[in-house]
Structures are given as C-alpha cells and as structure tokens.
Short mmCIF file of C-alpha atoms and ligand atoms in Angstrom, two decimals:
data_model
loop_
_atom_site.label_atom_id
_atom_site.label_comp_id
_atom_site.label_asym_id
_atom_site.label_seq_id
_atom_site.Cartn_x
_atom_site.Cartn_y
_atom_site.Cartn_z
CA UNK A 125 0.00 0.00 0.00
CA UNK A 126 1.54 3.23 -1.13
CA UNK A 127 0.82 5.96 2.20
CA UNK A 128 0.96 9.68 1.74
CA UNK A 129 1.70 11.41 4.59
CA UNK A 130 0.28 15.13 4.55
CA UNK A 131 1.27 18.28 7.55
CA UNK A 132 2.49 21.40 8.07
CA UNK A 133 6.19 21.44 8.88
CA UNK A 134 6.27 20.65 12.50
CA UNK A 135 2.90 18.07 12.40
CA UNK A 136 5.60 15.19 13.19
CA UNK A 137 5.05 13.56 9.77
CA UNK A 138 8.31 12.40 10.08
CA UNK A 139 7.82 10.40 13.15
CA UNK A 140 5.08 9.34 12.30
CA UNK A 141 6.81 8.06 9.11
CA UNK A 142 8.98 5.84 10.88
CA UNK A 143 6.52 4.24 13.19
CA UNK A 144 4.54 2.99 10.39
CA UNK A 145 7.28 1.92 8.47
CA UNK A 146 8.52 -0.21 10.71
CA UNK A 147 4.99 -1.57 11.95
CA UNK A 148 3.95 -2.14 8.53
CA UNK A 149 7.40 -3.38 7.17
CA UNK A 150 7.26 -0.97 4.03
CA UNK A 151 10.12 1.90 3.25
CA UNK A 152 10.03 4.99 4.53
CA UNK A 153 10.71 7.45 1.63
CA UNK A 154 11.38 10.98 3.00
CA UNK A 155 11.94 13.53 0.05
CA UNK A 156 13.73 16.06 2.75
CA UNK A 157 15.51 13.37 4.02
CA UNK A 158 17.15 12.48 0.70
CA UNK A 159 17.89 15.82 0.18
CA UNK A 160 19.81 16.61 3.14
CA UNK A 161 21.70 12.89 2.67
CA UNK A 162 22.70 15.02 -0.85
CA UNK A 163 23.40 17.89 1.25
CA UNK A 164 25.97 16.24 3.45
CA UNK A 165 27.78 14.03 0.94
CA UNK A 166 28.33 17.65 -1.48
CA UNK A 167 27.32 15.82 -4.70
CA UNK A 168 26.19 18.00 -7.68
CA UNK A 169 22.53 17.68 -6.45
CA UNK A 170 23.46 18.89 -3.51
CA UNK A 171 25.51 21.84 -3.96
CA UNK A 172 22.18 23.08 -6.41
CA UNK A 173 19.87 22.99 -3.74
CA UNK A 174 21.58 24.09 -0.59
CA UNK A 175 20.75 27.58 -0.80
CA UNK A 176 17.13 27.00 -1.27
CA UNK A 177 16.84 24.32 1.51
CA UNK A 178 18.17 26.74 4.10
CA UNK A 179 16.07 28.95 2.93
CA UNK A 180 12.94 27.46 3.59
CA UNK A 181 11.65 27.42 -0.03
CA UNK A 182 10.71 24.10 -2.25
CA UNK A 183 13.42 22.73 -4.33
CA UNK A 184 11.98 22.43 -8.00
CA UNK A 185 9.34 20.29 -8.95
CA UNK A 186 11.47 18.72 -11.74
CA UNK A 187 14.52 18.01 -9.63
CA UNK A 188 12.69 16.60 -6.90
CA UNK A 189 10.18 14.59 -9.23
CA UNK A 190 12.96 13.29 -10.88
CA UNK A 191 14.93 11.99 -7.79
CA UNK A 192 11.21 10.01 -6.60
CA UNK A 193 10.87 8.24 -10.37
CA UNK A 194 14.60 7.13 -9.43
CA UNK A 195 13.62 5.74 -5.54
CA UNK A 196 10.03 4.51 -7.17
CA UNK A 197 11.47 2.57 -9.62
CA UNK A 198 13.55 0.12 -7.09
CA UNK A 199 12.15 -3.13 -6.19
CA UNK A 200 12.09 -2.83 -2.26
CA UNK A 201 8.75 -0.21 -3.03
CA UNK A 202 6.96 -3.51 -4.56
CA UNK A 203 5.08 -4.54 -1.30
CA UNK A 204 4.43 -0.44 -0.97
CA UNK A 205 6.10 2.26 1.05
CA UNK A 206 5.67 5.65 3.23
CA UNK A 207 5.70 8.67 1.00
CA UNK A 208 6.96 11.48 4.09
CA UNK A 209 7.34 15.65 2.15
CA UNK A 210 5.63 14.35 -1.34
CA UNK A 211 4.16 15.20 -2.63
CA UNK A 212 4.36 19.14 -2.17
CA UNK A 213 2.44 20.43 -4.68
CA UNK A 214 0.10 19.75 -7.23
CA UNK A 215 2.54 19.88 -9.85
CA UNK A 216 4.06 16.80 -7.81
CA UNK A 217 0.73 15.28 -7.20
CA UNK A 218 -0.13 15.27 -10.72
CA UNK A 219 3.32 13.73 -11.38
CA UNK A 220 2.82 11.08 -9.27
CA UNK A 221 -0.28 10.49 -10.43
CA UNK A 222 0.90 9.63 -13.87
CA UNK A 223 4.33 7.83 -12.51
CA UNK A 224 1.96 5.16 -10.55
CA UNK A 225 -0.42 4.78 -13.74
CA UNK A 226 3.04 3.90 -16.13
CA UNK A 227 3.75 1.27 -12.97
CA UNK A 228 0.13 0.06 -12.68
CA UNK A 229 -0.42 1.27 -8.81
CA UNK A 230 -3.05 3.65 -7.49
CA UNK A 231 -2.22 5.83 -3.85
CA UNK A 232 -3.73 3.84 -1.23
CA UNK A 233 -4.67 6.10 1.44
CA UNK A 234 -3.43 10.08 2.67
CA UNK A 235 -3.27 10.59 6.37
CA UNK A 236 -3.28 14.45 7.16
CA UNK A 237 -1.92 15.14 10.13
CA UNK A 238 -3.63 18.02 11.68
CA UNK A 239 -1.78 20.58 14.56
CA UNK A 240 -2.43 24.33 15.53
CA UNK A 241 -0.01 26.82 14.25
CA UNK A 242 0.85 27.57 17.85
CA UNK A 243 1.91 23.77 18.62
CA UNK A 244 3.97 23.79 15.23
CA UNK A 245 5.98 26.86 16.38
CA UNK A 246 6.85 24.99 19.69
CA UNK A 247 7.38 21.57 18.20
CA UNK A 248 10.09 23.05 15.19
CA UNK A 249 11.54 25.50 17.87
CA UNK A 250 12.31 22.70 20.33
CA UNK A 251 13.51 19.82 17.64
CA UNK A 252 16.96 18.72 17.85
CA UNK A 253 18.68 16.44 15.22
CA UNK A 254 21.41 14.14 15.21
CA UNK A 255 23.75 14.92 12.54
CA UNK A 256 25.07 11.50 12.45
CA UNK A 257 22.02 8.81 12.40
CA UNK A 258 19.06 11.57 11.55
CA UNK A 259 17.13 10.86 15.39
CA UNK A 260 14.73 13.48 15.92
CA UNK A 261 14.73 15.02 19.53
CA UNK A 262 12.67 17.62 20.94
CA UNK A 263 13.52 19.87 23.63
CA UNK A 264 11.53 19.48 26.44
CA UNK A 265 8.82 16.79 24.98
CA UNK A 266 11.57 14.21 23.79
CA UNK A 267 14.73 15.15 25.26
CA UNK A 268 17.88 13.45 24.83
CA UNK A 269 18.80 11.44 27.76
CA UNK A 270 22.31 13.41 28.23
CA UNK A 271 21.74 16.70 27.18
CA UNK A 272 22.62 17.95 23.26
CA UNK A 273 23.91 14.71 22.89
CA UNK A 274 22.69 12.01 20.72
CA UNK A 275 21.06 8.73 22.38
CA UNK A 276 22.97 6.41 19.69
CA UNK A 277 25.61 8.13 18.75
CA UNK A 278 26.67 10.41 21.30
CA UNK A 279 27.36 12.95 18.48
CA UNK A 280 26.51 16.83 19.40
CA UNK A 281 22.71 17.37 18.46
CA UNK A 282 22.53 20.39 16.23
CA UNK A 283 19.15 22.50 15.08
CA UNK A 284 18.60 22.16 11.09
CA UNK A 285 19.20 25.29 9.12
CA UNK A 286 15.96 25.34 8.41
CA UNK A 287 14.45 25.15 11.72
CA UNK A 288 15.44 28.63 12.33
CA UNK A 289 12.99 30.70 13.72
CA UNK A 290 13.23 33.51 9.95
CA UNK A 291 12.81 30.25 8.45
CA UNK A 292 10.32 28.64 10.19
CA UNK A 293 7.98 31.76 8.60
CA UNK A 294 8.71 30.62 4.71
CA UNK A 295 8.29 27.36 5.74
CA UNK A 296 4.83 27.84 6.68
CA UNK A 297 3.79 30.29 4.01
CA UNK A 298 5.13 27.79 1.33
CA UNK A 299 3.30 24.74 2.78
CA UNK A 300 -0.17 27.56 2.99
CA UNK A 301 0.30 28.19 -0.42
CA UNK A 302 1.64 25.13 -2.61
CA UNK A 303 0.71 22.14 -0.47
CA UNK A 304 -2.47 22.45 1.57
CA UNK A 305 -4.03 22.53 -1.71
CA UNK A 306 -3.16 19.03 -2.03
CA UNK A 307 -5.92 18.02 0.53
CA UNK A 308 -8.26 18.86 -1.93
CA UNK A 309 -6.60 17.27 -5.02
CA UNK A 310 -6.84 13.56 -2.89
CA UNK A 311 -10.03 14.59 -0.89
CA UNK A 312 -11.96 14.73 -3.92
CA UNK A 313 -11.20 10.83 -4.22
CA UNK A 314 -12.13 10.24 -0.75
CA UNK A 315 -8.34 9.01 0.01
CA UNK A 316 -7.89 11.31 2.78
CA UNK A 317 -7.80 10.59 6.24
CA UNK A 318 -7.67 12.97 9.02
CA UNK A 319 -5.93 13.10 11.72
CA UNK A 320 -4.77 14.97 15.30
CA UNK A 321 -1.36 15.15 15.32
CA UNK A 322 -1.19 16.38 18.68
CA UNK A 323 -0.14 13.84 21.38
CA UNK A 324 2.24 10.95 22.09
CA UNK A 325 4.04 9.07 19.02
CA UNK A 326 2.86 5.82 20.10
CA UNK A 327 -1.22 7.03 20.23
CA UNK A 328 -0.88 8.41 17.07
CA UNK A 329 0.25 5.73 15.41
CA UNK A 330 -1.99 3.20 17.23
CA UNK A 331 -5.22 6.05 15.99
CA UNK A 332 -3.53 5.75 12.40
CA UNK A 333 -3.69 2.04 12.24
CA UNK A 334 -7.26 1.83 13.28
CA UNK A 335 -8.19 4.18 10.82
CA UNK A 336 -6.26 2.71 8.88
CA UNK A 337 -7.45 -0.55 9.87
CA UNK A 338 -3.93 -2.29 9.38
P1 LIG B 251 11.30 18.25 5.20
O1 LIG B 251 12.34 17.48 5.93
O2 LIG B 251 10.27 17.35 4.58
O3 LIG B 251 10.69 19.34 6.03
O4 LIG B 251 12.03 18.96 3.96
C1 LIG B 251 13.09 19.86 4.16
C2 LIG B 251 13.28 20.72 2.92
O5 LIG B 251 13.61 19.89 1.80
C3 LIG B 251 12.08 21.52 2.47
O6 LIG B 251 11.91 22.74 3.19
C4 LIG B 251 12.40 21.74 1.01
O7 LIG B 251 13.41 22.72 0.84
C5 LIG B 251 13.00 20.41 0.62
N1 LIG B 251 11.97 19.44 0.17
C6 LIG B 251 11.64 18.27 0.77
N2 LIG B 251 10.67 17.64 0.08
C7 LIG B 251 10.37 18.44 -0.97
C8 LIG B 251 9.44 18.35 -2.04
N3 LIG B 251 8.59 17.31 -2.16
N4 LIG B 251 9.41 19.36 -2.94
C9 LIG B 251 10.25 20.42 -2.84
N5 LIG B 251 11.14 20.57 -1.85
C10 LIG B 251 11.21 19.60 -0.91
#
C-alpha cells in the first residue's frame, strides 16, 4: 500500500513516518531526508539545492520529481512504502499520479496530520537532530537522555538550518500556499484521512492504524 503522509512542517510527519514503516514493514521514503543525505555528501545535487533548503523554499518540482521516479522505480517499493514531504504540490501530485499509472499502482490512502499553528511553532523550535544517524529530539517533549547529545551516537545534536525561527515563517507560508491545496486534489477521491497530530508518538500511530485498519 503506497501511504501519503500530509502536515504542516512541525505536524511530526516524520515520526510518524517511521513508526509505520517499521509496523507495517514498508520503506520509509522521505523527500527532505534524501535531500539533506545530498546535502551532506556535497554531490552536484546537492551543492544546487543548498541555498534554497536553508532557505525554507521548495526545491523544484522537476529536480525533486525526478529523484522520486529514481527511488520509485527500485524493487524494495513492490510490497508499498511511506511517501513522508511528497508530494508538495500539485505539480508533484499530478506527477505522481501519472508515474503510478506507467507502474500500474493507485495511492492507497493520505493521512493528514492536523496541529495548531501555535503547537507547530513549539514543536520546530524545540527539535533537535542528530547529525550523524538523523534521530529526531525535541527539547523538552523528547529530550535526549544526556543533554545535546545524541542517544545512539553520542554525536553533538545540532538544530537544522531550516528550523530557524526567519525560516520557520517561509516554511509555513510555502506549505499555505503550494501544499495544503493538495488536501483537496486527494479529498476529492475520498483518500484522505484525518488526523490529530497532537499527542504521544505511540497514540498516534496506534489512531492511524485503526483508521487505517492495518
Ligand atoms: P522536510 O524534511 O520534509 O521538512 O524537507 C526539508 C526541505 O527539503 C524543504 O523545506 C524543502 O526545501 C526540501 N523538500 C523536501 N521535500 C520536498 C518536495 N517534495 N518538494 C520540494 N522541496 C522539498
């Protein structure tokens, strides 16, 4: 089953992401993700869009459509997989759209995580990142167990550029403007479900499998 997971920056898609993956033993493909592994290694790709990643603006549809055909196209997507920051907007949705018709599969469900704009500012103020294994950390709701310092890897937790409080502002006007309007584009299929993405990891998840009803 291919899963679309839809939020505002900050709605904990990404967690969210992960759970399921691993309780539903499909990939978790995470379109920010890849980018920042692009980031960090300096290839071409990366060098391209590093100014407008820490800027809080969308990379370009075609770069970032082209880099999902790519992932799509492997074999380990076969039994399905955890789509986590794409689509973005309905240029990508409409790309998608005609990528999964060429490989004979249809978006299973879209599970819309919903959070205040209030509780989005405190969750991406507070997160924390490992820049060695990718753990996500938050503040005061997830801490670390030694402070700044990764559970795993003991490396020094560091905030992502982009999680900047200037940024945090383009972040949320771009999501306003290109990808809420995405709700829509699968709502008028009935594929979307809703959800509160307010509370602990665990109850979400367990609330998205019984909607879900895997
Ligand atoms: P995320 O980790 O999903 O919040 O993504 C971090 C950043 O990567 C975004 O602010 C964008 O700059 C870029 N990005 C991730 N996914 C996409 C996408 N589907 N389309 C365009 N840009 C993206």
């Amino acid at each position: 089953m291919i899963l679309i997971l839809l939020g505002p920056p900050g709605a904990g898609k990404g967690t969210q992401a992960k759970l399921l993956a691993s309780a539903l033993g499909i990939p978790h493909i995470s379109t920010g993700d890849m980018f920042r592994d692009h980031k960090a290694r300096g290839t071409e790709l990366g060098k391209k869009i590093q100014a407008i990643m820490d800027s809080g603006g969308l990379v370009t549809d075609d770069i970032t459509n082209t880099m999902v055909d790519e992932r799509l196209s492997r074999a380990d997507v076969m039994s399905g997989c955890i789509l986590d920051g794409y689509p973005r907007t309905v240029g990508q949705a409409e790309h998608l759209d005609g990528l999964l018709k060429k490989l004979g599969r249809t978006v299973g469900k879209v599970l819309s995580y919903e959070v205040s704009e209030d509780a989005l500012v405190d969750r991406i103020g507070g997160r924390r990142t490992c820049p060695t294994c990718g753990a996500v950390y938050h503040l005061t709701q997830n801490p670390s167990k030694s402070v700044g310092r990764c559970d795993k890897e003991g490396a020094t937790l560091v905030q992502r550029e982009d999680d900047k409080p200037a940024k945090i502002r383009t972040r949320m006007q771009e999501y306003a403007v290109k990808t809420a309007p995405l709700k829509a584009h699968y709502a008028s299929r009935g594929q979307v479900i809703e959800l509160d993405g307010l509370g602990a990891p665990g109850a979400i998840l367990a609330e998205t499998r019984r909607r879900l009803g895997r």
